[in-house]
CSV table of C-alpha atoms in Angstrom, one decimal:
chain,number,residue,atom,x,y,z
A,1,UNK,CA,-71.3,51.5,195.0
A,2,UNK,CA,-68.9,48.3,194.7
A,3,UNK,CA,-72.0,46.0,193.6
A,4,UNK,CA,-70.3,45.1,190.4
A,5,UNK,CA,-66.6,46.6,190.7
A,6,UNK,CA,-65.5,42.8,189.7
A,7,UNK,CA,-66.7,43.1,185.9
A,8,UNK,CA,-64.2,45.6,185.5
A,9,UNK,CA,-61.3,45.1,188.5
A,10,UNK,CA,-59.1,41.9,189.0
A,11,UNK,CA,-56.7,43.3,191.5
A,12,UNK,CA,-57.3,42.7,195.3
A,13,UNK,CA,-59.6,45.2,196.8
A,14,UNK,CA,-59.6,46.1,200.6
A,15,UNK,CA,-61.7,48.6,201.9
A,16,UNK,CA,-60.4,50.8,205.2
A,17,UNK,CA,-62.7,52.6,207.4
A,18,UNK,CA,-63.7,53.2,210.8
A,19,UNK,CA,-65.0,50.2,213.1
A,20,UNK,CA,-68.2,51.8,213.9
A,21,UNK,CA,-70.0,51.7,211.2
A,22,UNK,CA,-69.2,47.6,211.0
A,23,UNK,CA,-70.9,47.6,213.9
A,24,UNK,CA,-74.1,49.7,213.4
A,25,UNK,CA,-74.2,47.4,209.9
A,26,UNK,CA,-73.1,44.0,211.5
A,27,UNK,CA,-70.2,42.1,211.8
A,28,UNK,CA,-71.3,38.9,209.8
A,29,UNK,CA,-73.3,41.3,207.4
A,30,UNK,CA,-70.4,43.0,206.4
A,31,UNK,CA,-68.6,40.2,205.9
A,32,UNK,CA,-71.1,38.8,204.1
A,33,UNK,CA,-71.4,41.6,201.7
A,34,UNK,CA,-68.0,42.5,201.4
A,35,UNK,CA,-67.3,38.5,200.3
A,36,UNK,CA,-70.3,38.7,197.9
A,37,UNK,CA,-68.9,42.3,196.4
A,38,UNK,CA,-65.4,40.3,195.8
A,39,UNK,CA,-64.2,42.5,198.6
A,40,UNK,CA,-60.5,40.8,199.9
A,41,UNK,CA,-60.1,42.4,202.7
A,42,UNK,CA,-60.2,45.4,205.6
A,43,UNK,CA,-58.4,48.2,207.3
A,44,UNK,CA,-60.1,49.1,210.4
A,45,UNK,CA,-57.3,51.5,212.4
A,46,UNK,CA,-59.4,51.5,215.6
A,47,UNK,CA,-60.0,47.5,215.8
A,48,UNK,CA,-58.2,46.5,218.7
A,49,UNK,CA,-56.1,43.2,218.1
A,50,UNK,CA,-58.2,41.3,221.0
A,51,UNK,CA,-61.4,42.5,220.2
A,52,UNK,CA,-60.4,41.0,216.3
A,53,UNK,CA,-58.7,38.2,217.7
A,54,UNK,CA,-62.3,36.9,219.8
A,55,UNK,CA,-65.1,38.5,217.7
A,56,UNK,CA,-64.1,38.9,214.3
A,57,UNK,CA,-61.6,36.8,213.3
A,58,UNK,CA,-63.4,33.9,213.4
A,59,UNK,CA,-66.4,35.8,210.8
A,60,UNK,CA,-63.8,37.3,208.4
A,61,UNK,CA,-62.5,33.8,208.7
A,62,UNK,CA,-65.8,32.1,207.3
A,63,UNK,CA,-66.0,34.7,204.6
A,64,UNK,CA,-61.9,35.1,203.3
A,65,UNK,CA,-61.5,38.0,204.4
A,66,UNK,CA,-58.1,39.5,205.3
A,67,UNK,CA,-57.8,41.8,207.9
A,68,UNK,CA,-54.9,44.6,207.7
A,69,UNK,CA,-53.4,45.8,211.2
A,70,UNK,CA,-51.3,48.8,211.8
A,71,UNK,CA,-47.9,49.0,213.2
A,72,UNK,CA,-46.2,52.3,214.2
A,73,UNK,CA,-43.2,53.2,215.2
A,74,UNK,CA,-43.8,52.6,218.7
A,75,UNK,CA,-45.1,49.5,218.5
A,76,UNK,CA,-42.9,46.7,220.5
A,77,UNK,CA,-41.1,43.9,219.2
A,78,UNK,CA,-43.8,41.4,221.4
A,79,UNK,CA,-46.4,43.3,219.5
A,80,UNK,CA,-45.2,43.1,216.4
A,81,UNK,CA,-45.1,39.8,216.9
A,82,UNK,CA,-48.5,39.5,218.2
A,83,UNK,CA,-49.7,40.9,215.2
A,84,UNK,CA,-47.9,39.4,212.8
A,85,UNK,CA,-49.4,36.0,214.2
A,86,UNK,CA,-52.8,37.2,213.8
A,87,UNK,CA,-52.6,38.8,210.0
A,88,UNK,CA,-53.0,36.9,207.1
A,89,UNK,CA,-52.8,39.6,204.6
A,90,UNK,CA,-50.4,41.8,204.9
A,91,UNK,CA,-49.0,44.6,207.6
A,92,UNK,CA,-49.9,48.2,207.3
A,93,UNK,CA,-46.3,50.3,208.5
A,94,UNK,CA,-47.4,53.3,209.4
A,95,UNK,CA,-44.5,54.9,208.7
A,96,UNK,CA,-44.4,57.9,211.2
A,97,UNK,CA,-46.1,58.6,214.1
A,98,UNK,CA,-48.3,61.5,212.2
A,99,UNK,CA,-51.6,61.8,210.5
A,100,UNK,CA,-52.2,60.6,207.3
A,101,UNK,CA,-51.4,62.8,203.9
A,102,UNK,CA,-48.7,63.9,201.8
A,103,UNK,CA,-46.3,66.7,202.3
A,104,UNK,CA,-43.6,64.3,204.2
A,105,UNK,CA,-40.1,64.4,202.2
A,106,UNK,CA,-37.8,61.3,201.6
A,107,UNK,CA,-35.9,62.0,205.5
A,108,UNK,CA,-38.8,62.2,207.6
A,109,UNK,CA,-39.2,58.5,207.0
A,110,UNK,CA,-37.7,57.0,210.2
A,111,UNK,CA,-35.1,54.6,208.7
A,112,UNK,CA,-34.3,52.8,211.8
A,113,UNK,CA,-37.8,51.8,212.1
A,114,UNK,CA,-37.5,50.5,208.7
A,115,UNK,CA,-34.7,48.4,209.0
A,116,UNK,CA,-35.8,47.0,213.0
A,117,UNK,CA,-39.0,45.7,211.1
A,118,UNK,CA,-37.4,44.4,208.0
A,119,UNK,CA,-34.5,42.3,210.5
A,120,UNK,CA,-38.0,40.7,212.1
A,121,UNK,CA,-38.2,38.5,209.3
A,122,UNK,CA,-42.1,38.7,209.7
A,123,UNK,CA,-44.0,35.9,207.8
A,124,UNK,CA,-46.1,38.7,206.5
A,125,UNK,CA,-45.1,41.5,203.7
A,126,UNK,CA,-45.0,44.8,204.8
A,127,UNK,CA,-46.2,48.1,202.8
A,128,UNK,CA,-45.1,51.4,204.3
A,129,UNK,CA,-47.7,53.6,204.3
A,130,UNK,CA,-48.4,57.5,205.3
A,131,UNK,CA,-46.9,60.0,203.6
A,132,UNK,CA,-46.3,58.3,200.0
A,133,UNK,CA,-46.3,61.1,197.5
A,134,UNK,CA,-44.2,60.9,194.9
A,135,UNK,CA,-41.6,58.4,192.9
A,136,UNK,CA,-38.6,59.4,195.8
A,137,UNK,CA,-41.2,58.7,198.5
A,138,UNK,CA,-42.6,55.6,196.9
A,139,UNK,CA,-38.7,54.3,196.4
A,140,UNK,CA,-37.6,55.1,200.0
A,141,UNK,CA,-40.6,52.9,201.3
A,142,UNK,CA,-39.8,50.0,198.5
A,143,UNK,CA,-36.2,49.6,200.0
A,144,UNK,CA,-37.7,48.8,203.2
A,145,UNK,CA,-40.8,47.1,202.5
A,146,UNK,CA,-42.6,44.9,200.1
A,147,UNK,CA,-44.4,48.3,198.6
A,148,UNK,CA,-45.8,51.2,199.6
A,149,UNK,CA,-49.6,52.3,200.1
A,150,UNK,CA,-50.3,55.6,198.5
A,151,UNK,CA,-53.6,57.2,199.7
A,152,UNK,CA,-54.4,61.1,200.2
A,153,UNK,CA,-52.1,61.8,197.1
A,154,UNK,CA,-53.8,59.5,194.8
A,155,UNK,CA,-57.4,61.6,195.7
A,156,UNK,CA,-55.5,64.5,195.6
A,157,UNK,CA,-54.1,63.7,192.1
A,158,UNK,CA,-57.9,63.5,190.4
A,159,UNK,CA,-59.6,66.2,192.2
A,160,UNK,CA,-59.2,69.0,189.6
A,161,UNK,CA,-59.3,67.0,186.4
A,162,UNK,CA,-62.5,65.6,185.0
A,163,UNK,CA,-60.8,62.6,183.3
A,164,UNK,CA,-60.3,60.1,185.9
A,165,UNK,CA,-58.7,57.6,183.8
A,166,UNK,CA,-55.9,59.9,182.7
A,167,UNK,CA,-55.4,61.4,186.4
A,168,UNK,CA,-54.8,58.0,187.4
A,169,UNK,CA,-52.5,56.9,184.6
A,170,UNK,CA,-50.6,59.8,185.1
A,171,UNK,CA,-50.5,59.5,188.7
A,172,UNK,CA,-49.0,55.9,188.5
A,173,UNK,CA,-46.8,56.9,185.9
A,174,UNK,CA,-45.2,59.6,188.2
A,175,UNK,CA,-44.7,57.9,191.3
A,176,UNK,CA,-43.3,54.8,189.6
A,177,UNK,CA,-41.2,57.3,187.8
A,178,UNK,CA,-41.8,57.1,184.1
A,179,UNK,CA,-42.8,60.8,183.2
Protein backbone atom coordinates (compact mmCIF):
# COMPACT_ATOMS: atom_id res chain seq x y z
CA UNK A 1 0.00 0.00 0.00
CA UNK A 2 3.02 2.49 0.72
CA UNK A 3 5.11 1.16 -2.42
CA UNK A 4 5.26 4.59 -3.90
CA UNK A 5 3.87 7.00 -1.08
CA UNK A 6 7.38 9.02 -1.67
CA UNK A 7 6.27 10.43 -5.22
CA UNK A 8 3.70 12.25 -3.52
CA UNK A 9 4.80 12.62 0.50
CA UNK A 10 8.05 14.46 1.82
CA UNK A 11 7.10 14.57 5.48
CA UNK A 12 8.54 11.79 7.76
CA UNK A 13 6.49 8.70 7.83
CA UNK A 14 6.33 6.21 10.82
CA UNK A 15 4.22 3.46 10.82
CA UNK A 16 2.71 2.00 14.48
CA UNK A 17 1.49 -1.36 14.88
CA UNK A 18 1.64 -4.37 16.91
CA UNK A 19 5.10 -6.33 17.39
CA UNK A 20 3.69 -9.51 16.11
CA UNK A 21 3.27 -9.19 12.91
CA UNK A 22 7.18 -7.91 12.65
CA UNK A 23 7.82 -10.97 13.74
CA UNK A 24 5.65 -13.47 11.62
CA UNK A 25 7.24 -10.97 8.62
CA UNK A 26 10.82 -10.71 10.00
CA UNK A 27 12.71 -8.34 11.82
CA UNK A 28 15.49 -7.51 9.04
CA UNK A 29 12.66 -7.90 6.36
CA UNK A 30 10.68 -5.21 7.75
CA UNK A 31 13.33 -3.19 8.07
CA UNK A 32 14.37 -3.72 4.92
CA UNK A 33 11.14 -2.83 3.32
CA UNK A 34 10.15 -0.19 5.45
CA UNK A 35 13.83 1.54 4.46
CA UNK A 36 13.09 0.81 0.80
CA UNK A 37 9.30 2.26 1.08
CA UNK A 38 11.04 5.60 2.61
CA UNK A 39 9.49 4.45 5.83
CA UNK A 40 11.36 6.71 8.88
CA UNK A 41 10.41 5.00 11.49
CA UNK A 42 8.13 2.73 14.03
CA UNK A 43 5.74 2.63 16.92
CA UNK A 44 5.52 -0.76 18.31
CA UNK A 45 3.56 -0.18 22.01
CA UNK A 46 4.28 -3.83 22.98
CA UNK A 47 8.17 -3.81 22.17
CA UNK A 48 9.79 -4.20 25.36
CA UNK A 49 12.85 -1.74 25.75
CA UNK A 50 15.36 -4.79 26.24
CA UNK A 51 14.03 -6.92 23.77
CA UNK A 52 14.65 -3.51 21.30
CA UNK A 53 17.70 -2.74 23.01
CA UNK A 54 19.38 -6.54 22.06
CA UNK A 55 17.44 -7.60 18.93
CA UNK A 56 16.38 -4.79 17.08
CA UNK A 57 18.19 -1.93 17.56
CA UNK A 58 21.06 -2.97 16.04
CA UNK A 59 18.63 -3.94 12.48
CA UNK A 60 16.66 -0.60 12.63
CA UNK A 61 20.11 0.69 13.13
CA UNK A 62 21.56 -0.68 9.69
CA UNK A 63 18.39 0.45 7.89
CA UNK A 64 17.72 4.33 9.61
CA UNK A 65 15.10 3.55 11.14
CA UNK A 66 13.81 5.41 14.30
CA UNK A 67 12.11 3.58 16.77
CA UNK A 68 9.33 5.55 18.90
CA UNK A 69 8.81 4.35 22.74
CA UNK A 70 6.02 5.14 25.03
CA UNK A 71 6.13 6.80 28.24
CA UNK A 72 3.02 7.07 30.65
CA UNK A 73 2.35 8.63 33.43
CA UNK A 74 3.67 5.98 35.58
CA UNK A 75 6.66 5.62 34.12
CA UNK A 76 9.80 6.42 36.55
CA UNK A 77 12.29 8.94 36.33
CA UNK A 78 15.17 5.90 35.82
CA UNK A 79 12.98 4.82 33.03
CA UNK A 80 12.47 7.71 31.43
CA UNK A 81 15.83 7.99 31.39
CA UNK A 82 16.47 4.61 30.17
CA UNK A 83 14.43 5.37 27.30
CA UNK A 84 15.34 8.43 26.49
CA UNK A 85 19.00 6.91 26.02
CA UNK A 86 17.74 4.41 23.67
CA UNK A 87 15.42 6.70 21.25
CA UNK A 88 16.65 8.50 18.53
CA UNK A 89 13.50 9.85 17.21
CA UNK A 90 11.40 11.15 19.35
CA UNK A 91 9.22 10.17 22.64
CA UNK A 92 5.64 9.17 22.43
CA UNK A 93 3.78 10.83 25.95
CA UNK A 94 1.07 8.96 26.38
CA UNK A 95 -0.64 11.44 27.96
CA UNK A 96 -3.03 9.48 30.34
CA UNK A 97 -3.16 6.30 31.58
CA UNK A 98 -6.37 5.42 29.20
CA UNK A 99 -6.97 3.94 25.84
CA UNK A 100 -6.42 5.65 22.88
CA UNK A 101 -9.32 8.10 21.18
CA UNK A 102 -10.91 11.20 21.51
CA UNK A 103 -13.51 12.39 23.88
CA UNK A 104 -10.83 13.59 26.66
CA UNK A 105 -11.41 17.50 27.47
CA UNK A 106 -8.48 20.02 28.00
CA UNK A 107 -8.39 19.04 32.25
CA UNK A 108 -8.09 15.44 31.99
CA UNK A 109 -4.56 16.02 30.70
CA UNK A 110 -2.48 15.37 33.84
CA UNK A 111 -0.43 18.65 34.02
CA UNK A 112 1.91 17.54 36.58
CA UNK A 113 3.03 14.86 34.36
CA UNK A 114 3.57 17.43 31.80
CA UNK A 115 5.70 19.64 33.55
CA UNK A 116 7.84 16.51 35.59
CA UNK A 117 8.82 15.40 31.89
CA UNK A 118 9.36 18.79 30.39
CA UNK A 119 11.90 19.73 33.77
CA UNK A 120 13.83 16.24 32.52
CA UNK A 121 15.45 18.25 29.92
CA UNK A 122 15.38 14.93 27.78
CA UNK A 123 17.75 15.08 24.72
CA UNK A 124 14.68 13.93 22.81
CA UNK A 125 11.37 15.99 21.75
CA UNK A 126 8.40 14.97 23.19
CA UNK A 127 4.79 14.78 21.45
CA UNK A 128 1.88 14.22 23.76
CA UNK A 129 -0.34 11.91 22.38
CA UNK A 130 -3.94 10.20 23.30
CA UNK A 131 -6.65 12.07 23.45
CA UNK A 132 -5.83 15.01 20.81
CA UNK A 133 -9.03 16.16 19.41
CA UNK A 134 -9.41 19.45 18.83
CA UNK A 135 -7.43 23.01 18.58
CA UNK A 136 -7.88 23.41 22.88
CA UNK A 137 -6.57 19.78 23.10
CA UNK A 138 -3.84 20.18 20.47
CA UNK A 139 -2.70 23.71 22.42
CA UNK A 140 -2.79 22.13 25.93
CA UNK A 141 -0.33 19.31 24.67
CA UNK A 142 1.91 22.12 22.61
CA UNK A 143 2.58 23.99 25.96
CA UNK A 144 4.08 20.92 27.33
CA UNK A 145 5.65 19.27 24.53
CA UNK A 146 7.24 19.66 21.21
CA UNK A 147 3.62 18.81 19.49
CA UNK A 148 1.07 16.70 19.73
CA UNK A 149 0.07 13.31 17.87
CA UNK A 150 -3.43 13.29 16.74
CA UNK A 151 -4.70 9.83 15.74
CA UNK A 152 -8.42 8.31 16.21
CA UNK A 153 -9.77 11.89 15.49
CA UNK A 154 -8.02 12.37 12.27
CA UNK A 155 -9.81 8.79 10.98
CA UNK A 156 -12.72 9.85 12.53
CA UNK A 157 -12.72 13.25 10.80
CA UNK A 158 -12.79 11.43 6.97
CA UNK A 159 -15.08 8.57 7.70
CA UNK A 160 -18.32 10.17 6.40
CA UNK A 161 -17.07 12.40 3.64
CA UNK A 162 -15.95 10.99 0.29
CA UNK A 163 -13.44 13.76 -0.34
CA UNK A 164 -10.41 12.94 1.52
CA UNK A 165 -8.44 15.79 0.59
CA UNK A 166 -10.98 18.28 2.00
CA UNK A 167 -11.62 16.21 5.30
CA UNK A 168 -8.07 16.53 5.87
CA UNK A 169 -7.65 20.11 5.09
CA UNK A 170 -10.38 20.86 7.16
CA UNK A 171 -9.35 18.71 9.92
CA UNK A 172 -5.91 20.52 10.08
CA UNK A 173 -7.41 23.64 9.75
CA UNK A 174 -9.64 23.10 12.93
CA UNK A 175 -7.29 21.74 15.28
CA UNK A 176 -4.62 24.39 14.42
CA UNK A 177 -7.49 26.76 14.85
CA UNK A 178 -8.01 28.63 11.61
CA UNK A 179 -11.81 27.88 10.93
Amino acid sequence: QLKNIRESVSIPLILMGYLNPVYQFGIEKFCTKCAETGIDGTILPDLPLDEYESEFKPVFEKYKLHNILLITPQTSENRIRQIDKASTGFIYMVSSSSTTGAGKKVEDFQKDYFERIKNMNLKNPRLIGFGISDNATFNNACRYAHGAIVGSAFVKSFKSDVNIDNSVFQFVKNILGNE
